[in-house]
Coordinates of C-alpha atoms in Angstrom, one line a residue:
X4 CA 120.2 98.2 125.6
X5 CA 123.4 97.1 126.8
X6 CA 126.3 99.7 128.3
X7 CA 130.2 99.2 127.1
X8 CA 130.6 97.1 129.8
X9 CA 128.3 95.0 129.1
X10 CA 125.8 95.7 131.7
X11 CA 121.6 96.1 131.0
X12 CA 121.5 99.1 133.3
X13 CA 121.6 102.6 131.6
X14 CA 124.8 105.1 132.4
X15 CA 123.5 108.8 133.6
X16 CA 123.1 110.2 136.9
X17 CA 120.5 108.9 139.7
X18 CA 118.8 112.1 138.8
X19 CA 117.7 111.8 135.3
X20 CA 117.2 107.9 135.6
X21 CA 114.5 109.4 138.7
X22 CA 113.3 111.8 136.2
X23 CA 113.0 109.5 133.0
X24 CA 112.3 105.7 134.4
X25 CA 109.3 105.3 136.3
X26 CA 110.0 104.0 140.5
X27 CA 108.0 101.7 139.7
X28 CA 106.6 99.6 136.5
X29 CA 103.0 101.1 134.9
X30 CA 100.4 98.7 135.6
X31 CA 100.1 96.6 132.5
X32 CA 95.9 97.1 132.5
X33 CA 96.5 101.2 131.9
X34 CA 99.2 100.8 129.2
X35 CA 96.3 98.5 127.4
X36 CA 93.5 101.2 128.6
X37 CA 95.4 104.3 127.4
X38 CA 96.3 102.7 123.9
X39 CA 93.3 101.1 123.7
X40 CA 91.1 104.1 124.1
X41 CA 93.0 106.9 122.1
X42 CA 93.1 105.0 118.9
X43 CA 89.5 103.9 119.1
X44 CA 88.4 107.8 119.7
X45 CA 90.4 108.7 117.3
X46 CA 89.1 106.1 114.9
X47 CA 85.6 106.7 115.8
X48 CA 86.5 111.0 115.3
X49 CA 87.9 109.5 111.8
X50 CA 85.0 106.7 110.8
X51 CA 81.8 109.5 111.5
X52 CA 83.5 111.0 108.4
X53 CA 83.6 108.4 106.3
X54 CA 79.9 107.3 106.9
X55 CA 78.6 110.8 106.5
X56 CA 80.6 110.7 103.3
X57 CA 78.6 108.9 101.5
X58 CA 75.1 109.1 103.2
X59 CA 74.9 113.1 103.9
X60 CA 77.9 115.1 102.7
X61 CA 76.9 114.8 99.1
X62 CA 73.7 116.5 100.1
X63 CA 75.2 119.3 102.1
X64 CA 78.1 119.9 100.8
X65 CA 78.0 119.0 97.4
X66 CA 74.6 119.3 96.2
X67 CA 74.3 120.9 92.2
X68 CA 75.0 118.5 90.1
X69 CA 74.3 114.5 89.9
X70 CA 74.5 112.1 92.2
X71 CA 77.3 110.4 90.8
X72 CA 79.7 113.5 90.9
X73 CA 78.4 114.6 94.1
X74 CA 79.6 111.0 96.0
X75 CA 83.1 111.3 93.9
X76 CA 83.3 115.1 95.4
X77 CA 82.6 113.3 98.4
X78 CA 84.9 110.6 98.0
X79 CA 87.8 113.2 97.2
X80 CA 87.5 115.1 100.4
X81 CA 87.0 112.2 102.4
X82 CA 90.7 111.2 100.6
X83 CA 92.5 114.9 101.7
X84 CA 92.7 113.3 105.3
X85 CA 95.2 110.4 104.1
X86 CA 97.3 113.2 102.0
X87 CA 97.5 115.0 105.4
X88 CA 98.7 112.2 107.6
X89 CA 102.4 111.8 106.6
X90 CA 103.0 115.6 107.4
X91 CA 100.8 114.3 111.1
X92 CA 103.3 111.7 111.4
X93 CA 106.6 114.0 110.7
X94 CA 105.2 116.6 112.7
X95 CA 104.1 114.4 115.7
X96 CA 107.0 112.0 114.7
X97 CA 109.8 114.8 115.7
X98 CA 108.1 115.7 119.0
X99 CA 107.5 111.9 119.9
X100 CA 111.4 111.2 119.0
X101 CA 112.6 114.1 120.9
X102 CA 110.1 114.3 124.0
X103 CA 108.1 111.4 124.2
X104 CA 105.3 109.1 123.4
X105 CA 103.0 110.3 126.1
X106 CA 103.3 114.4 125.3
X107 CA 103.0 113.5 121.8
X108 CA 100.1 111.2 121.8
X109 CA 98.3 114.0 123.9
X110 CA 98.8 116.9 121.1
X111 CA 97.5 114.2 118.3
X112 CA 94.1 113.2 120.6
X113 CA 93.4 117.2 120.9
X114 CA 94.3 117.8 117.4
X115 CA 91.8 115.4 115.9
X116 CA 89.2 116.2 118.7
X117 CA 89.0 119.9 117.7
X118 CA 88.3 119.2 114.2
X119 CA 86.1 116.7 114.2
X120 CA 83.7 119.0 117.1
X121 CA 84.3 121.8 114.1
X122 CA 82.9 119.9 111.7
X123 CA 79.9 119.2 113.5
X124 CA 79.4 123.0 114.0
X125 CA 79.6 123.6 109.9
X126 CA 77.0 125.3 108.2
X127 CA 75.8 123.6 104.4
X128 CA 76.4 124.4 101.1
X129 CA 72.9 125.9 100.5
X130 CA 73.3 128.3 103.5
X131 CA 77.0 129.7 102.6
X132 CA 77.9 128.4 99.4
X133 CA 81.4 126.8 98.5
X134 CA 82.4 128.1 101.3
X135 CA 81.2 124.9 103.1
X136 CA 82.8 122.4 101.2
X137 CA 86.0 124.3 101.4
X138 CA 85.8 124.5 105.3
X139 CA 85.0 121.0 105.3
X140 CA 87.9 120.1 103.5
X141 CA 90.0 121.9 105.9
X142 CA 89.0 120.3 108.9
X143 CA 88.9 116.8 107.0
X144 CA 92.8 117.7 106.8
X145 CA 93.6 118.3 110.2
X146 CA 91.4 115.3 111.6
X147 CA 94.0 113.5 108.8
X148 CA 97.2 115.4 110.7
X149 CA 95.9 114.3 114.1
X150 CA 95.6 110.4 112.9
X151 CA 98.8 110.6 112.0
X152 CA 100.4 111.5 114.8
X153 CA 98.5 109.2 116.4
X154 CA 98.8 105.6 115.8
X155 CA 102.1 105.2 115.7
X156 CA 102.5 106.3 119.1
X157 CA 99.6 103.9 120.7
X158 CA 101.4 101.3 119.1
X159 CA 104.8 102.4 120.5
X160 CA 103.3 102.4 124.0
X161 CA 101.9 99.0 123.8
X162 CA 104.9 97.4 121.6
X163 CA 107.7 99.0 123.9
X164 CA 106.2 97.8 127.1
X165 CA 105.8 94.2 125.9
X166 CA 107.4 91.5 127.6
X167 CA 110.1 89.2 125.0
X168 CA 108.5 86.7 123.1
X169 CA 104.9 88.5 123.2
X170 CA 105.1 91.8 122.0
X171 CA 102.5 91.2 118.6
X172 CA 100.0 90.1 121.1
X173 CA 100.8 92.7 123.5
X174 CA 101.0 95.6 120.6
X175 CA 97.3 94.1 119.2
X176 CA 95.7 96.4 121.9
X177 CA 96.0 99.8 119.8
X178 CA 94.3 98.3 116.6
X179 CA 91.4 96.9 118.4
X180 CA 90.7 101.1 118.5
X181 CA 89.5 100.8 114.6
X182 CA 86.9 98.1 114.5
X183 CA 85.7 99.5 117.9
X184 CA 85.7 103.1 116.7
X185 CA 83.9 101.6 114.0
X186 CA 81.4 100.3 115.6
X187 CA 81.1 103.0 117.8
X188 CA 80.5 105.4 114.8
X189 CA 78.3 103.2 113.0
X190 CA 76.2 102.2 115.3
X191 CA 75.8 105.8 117.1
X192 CA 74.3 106.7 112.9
X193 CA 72.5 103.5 113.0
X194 CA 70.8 104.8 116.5
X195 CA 70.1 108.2 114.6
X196 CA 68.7 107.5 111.7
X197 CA 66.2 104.9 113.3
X198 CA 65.3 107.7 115.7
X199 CA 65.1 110.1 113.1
X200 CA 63.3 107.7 111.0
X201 CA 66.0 108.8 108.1
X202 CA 65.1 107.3 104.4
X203 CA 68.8 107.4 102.3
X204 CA 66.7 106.9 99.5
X205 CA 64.0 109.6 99.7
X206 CA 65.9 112.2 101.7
X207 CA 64.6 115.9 102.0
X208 CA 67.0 118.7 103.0
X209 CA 64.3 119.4 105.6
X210 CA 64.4 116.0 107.3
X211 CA 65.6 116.6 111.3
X212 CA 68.6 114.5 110.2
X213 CA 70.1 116.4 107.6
X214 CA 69.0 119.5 109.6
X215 CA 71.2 118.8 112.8
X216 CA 70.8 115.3 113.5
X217 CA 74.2 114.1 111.6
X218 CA 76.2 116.5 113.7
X219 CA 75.2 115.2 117.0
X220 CA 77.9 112.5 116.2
X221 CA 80.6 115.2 115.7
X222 CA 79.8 117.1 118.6
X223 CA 79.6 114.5 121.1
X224 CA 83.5 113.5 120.3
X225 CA 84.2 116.2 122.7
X226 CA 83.3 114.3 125.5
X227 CA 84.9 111.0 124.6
X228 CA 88.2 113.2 124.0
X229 CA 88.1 114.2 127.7
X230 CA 87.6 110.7 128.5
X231 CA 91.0 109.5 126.5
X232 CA 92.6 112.2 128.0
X233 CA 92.6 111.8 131.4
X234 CA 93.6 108.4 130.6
X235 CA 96.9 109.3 129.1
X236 CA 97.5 111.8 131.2
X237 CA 97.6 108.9 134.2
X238 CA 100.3 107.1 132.0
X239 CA 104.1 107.1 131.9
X240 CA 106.9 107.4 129.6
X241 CA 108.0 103.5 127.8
X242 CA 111.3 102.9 129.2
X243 CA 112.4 101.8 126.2
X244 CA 112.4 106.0 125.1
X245 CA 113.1 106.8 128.8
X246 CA 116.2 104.8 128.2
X247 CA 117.0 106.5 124.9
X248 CA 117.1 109.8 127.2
X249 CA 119.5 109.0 129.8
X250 CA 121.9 107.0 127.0
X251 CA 121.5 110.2 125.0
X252 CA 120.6 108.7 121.7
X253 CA 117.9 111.3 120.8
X254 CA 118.7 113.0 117.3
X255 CA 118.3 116.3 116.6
X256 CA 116.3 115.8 113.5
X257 CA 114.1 112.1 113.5
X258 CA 112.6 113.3 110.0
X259 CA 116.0 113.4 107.9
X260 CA 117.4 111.0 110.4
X261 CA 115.5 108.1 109.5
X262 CA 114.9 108.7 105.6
X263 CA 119.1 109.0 105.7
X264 CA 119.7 106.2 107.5
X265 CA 116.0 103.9 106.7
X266 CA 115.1 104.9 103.6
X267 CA 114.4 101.1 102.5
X268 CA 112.7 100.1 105.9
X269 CA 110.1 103.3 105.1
X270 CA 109.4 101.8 101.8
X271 CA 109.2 98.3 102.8
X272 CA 106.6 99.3 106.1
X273 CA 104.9 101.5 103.3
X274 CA 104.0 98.6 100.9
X275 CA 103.6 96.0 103.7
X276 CA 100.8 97.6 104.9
X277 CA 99.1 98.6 100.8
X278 CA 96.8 95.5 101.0
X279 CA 95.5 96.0 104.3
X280 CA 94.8 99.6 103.8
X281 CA 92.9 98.5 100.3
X282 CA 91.1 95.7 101.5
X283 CA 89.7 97.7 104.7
X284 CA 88.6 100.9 103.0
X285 CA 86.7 98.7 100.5
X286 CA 85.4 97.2 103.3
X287 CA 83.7 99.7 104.9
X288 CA 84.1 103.0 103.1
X289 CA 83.2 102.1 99.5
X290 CA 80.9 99.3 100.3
X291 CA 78.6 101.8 101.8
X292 CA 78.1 103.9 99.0
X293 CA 77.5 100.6 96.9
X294 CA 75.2 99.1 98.5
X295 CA 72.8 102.1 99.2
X296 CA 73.5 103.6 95.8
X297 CA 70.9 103.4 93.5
X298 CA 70.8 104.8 89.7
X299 CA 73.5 107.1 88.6
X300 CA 76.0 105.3 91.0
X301 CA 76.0 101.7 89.8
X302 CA 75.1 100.8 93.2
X303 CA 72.8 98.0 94.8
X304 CA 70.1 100.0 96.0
X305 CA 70.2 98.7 100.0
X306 CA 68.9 100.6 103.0
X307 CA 71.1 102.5 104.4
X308 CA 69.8 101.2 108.0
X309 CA 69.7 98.1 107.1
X310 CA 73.2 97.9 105.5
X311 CA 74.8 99.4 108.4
X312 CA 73.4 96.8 110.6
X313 CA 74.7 93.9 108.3
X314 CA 78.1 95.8 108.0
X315 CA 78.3 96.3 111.7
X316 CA 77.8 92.7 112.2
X317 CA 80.6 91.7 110.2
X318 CA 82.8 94.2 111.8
X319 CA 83.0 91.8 115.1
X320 CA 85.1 89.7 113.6
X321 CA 87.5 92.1 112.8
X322 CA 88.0 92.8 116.2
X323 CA 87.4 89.0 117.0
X324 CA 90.6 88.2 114.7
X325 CA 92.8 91.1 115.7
X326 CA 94.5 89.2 119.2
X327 CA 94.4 86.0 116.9
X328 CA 96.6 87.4 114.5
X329 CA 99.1 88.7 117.3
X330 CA 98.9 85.3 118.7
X331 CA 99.6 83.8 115.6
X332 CA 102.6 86.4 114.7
X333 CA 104.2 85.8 117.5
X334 CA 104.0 81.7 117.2
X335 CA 104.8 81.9 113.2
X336 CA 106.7 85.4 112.8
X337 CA 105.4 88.7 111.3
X338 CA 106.8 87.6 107.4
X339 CA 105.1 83.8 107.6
X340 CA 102.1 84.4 109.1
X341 CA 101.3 87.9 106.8
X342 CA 102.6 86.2 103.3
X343 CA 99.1 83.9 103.8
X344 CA 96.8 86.2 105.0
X345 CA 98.1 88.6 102.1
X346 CA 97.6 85.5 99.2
X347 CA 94.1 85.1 101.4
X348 CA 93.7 88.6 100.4
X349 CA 94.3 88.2 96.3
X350 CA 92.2 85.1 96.6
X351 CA 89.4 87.2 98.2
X352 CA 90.3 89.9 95.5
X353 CA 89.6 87.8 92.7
X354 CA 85.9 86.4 93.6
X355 CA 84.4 90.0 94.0
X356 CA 82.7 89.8 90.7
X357 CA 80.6 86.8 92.0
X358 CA 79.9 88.2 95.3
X359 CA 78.8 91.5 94.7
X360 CA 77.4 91.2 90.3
X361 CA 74.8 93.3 90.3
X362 CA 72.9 91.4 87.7
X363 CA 72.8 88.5 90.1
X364 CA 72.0 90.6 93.5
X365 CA 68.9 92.0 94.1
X366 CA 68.1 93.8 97.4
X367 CA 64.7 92.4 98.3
X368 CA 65.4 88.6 99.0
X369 CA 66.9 87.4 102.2
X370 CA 69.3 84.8 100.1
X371 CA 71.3 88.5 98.9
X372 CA 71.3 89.6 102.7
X373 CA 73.0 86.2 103.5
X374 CA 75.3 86.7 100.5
X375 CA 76.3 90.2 101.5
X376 CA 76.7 89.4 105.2
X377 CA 78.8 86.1 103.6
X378 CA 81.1 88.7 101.6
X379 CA 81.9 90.8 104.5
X380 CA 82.4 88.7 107.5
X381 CA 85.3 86.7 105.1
X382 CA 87.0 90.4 104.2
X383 CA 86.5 91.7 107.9
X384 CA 87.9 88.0 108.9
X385 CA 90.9 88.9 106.4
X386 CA 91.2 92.5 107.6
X387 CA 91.5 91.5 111.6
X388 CA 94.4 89.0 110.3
X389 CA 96.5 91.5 108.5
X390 CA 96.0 94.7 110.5
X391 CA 96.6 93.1 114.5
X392 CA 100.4 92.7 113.6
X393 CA 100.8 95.9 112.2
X394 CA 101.7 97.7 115.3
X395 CA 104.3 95.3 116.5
X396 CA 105.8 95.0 112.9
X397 CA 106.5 98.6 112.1
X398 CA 108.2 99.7 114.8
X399 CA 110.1 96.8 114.5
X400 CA 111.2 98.0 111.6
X401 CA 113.1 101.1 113.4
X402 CA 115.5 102.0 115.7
X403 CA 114.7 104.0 119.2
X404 CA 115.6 107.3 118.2
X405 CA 113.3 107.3 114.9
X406 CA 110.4 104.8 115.8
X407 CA 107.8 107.1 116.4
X408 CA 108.8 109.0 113.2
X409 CA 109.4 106.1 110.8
X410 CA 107.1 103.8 111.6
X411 CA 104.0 107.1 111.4
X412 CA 105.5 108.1 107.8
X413 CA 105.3 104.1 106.5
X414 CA 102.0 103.4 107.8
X415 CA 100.2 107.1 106.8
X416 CA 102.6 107.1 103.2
X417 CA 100.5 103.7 102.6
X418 CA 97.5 105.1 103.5
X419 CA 97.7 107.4 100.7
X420 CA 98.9 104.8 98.1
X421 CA 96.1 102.4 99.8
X422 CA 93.3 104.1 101.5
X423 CA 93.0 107.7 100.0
X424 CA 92.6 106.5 96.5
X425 CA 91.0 103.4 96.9
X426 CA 87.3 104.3 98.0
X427 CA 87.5 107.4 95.1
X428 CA 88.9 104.7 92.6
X429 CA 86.4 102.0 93.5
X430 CA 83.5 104.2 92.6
X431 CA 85.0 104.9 89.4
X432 CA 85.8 101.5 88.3
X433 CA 82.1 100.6 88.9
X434 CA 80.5 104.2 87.4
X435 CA 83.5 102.8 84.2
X436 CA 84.0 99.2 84.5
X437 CA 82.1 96.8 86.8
X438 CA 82.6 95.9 90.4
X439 CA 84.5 92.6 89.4
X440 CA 87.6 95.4 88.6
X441 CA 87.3 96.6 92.4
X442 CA 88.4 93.4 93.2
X443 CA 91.7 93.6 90.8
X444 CA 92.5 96.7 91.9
X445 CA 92.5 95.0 95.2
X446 CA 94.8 91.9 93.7
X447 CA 97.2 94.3 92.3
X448 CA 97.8 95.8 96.0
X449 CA 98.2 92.3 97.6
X450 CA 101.1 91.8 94.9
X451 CA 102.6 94.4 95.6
X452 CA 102.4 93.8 99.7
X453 CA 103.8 90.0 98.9
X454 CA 106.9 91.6 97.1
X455 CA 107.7 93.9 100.4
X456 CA 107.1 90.8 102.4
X457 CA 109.2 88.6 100.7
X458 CA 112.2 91.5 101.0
X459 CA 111.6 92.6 104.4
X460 CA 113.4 90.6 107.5
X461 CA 111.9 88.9 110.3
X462 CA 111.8 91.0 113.0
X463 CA 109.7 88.9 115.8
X464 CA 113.3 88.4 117.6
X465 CA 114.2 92.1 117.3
X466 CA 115.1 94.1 120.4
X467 CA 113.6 97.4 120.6
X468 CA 116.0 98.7 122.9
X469 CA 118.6 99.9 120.1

């Protein structure tokens, strides 16, 4: 940011530039390894949730009545996480305004870590009663405040250490950390239930797996946590903030700060990122409990192995697209290159009664493999397109002093508006409707994200150093 007189270097004492601005720059490789890493233990902490939500949790936490009622229970608790990430992104927000990305990123990787162990340490339903899902609700909230502290500082590392002219590529880093915690979680349940030779659709509450088998993928999150934080502890402040510090352009209060003075930017980042939130929970966390529901769900009846093998296949080429779309966002701009990926998106919306009818799907043939794995590579395709600019258009958005806060409470409000009622709504529409109405409910949140496009700016030129 430029001084009055018109100079690039920051006014403050040789003291507390020392203090604040690294001697040195940070090696570009650990700014990638420290964003990188968080957000994908963090994802995986939050994805070993959602597939235990709809394979085991309605078994152990939720058992008593149908199967139906016991996935939407399910559903719902898996949905308390995205209600509690706003108040993780104000609470992290304020600290990572006023005293830094790297403190605050710490408190949000511990914060999640200690839940999700918890939770692995829970005893069922049929040992203490509604105690359990209560206490699982509880954690489910916390690992929600902990995500919400934490992407939008990964993405503020990565974005304000980008050099001009590269910063969507450069800010893709953080958001490979979902289809990698993904796969991670996925494929660690994948592991386990071929081990524990685990039937979905025969289970007994005294199979190994349901015993203690699905916590094993809880507990061991400890030790990736340690892992992510020794990494950040290695890592220095952005000197984008460390400039904020010796220009004294931190605010008291980020939270009323930057809904006073960025109201409209919060609700434009909110519905910009609606149809990305939709299309990916459909993607992973209601598809599940589609395709290996059988009667009383409306589901398709598929192996839960053998689904999570076709599903982890497709999720490579979320990852695969993610640096393509910061390649392309920084080539095109955020508002160009997002408006067709987004009418992608509707388009994709529209054709889910044909992909997924289940009068016209069975579950037997290899043709209705090929047709499922079809469906989800071209949404996981979709989903790496729109999600790998996210992190360099948010924080775009805002200035210095409120980044951290108002770029968090954009992308977690949307997560409740697009994430937390989407999977519960999904598995409604098909119990009510039919799976063809999914796919509208998906349309109607890729309208809404066009609209907020079409009003935002274009913030690829943007300096973040204001």
């Amino acid at each position: 940011m430029a001084t009055p007189d018109g100079s690039s270097k920051p006014h403050g004492t040789s003291t507390a530039v020392a203090e604040t601005i690294p001697a040195e720059p940070v090696p570009r490789r650990r700014i990638v390894l420290a964003s990188l890493i968080g957000t994908t233990i963090e994802f995986y902490d939050f994805y070993i949730f959602a597939t235990a939500a709809v394979s085991v949790f309605p078994l152990l936490f939720f058992a008593g009545g149908d199967s139906g009622t016991a996935l939407l229970a399910s559903m719902a608790t898996f949905g308390t996480a995205f209600i509690a990430r706003p108040l993780g992104s104000i609470v992290f927000g304020h600290y990572g305004d006023r005293l830094g990305r790297k403190v605050t990123l710490v408190g949000a990787l511990l914060t999640m870590g200690i839940a999700t162990f918890l939770i692995g340490l829970l005893p069922t339903i049929h040992q203490i009663g509604l105690w359990a899902p209560a206490m699982l609700t509880i954690l489910r909230f916390f690992q929600g405040i902990g995500l919400g502290g934490e992407w939008s500082g990964a993405a503020l590392l990565a974005s304000e250490t980008a050099e001009p002219g590269k910063r969507a590529f450069a800010a893709m880093w953080p958001q490979l950390g979902a289809p990698f915690g993904f796969i991670l979680a996925n494929g660690l349940f994948l592991l386990l239930t071929t081990w524990f030779t685990y039937d979905s659709t025969a289970a007994d509450l005294a199979d190994p797996f349901l015993v203690w088998g699905w916590r094993l993928p809880f507990l061991l999150s400890v030790l990736m946590v340690g892992v992510g934080l020794y990494v950040r502890l290695r890592i220095e402040e952005t000197p984008v903030f460390a400039r904020a510090i010796v220009n004294n352009e931190r605010v008291k209060a980020p939270v009323s700060e930057v809904f006073r003075k960025n109201g409209r930017e919060i609700v434009l980042g909110t519905f910009i990122m609606l149809a990305t939130y939709g299309l990916f929970y459909l993607m992973t966390t209601w598809i599940l409990s589609f395709a290996i529901g059988g009667e009383g769900t409306g589901g398709l009846g598929y192996g839960y192995r053998s689904f999570l093998i076709i599903q982890v296949i497709a999720i490579v080429l979320f990852a695969a697209f993610i640096p393509v779309a910061g390649l392309l966002a920084d080539k095109f701009g955020r508002r160009r290159m997002l408006l067709g990926v987004t009418a992608a998106i509707i388009a994709f919306g529209l054709s889910f009664g044909w992909w997924l009818d289940p009068d016209a799907m069975g579950t037997g043939s290899d043709l209705d493999v090929v047709r499922m794995l079809l469906f989800l590579c071209v949404g996981m395709t979709l989903m790496g397109l729109t999600f790998g600019p996210m992190s360099a258009v948010l924080p775009e958005l805002f200035p210095t002093n409120t980044r951290y806060t108002g770029s968090g409470v954009a992308y977690n409000f949307s997560a409740i508006l697009g994430a937390a009622l989407t999977p519960f709504v999904a598995v409604w529409l098909v119990q009510n409707y039919s799976v063809a109405h999914v796919g509208y409910y998906l349309v109607g949140l890729g309208v809404l994200t066009i609209v907020s496009l079409v009003l935002a700016p274009e913030t690829s030129k943007t300096s973040l150093d204001s």
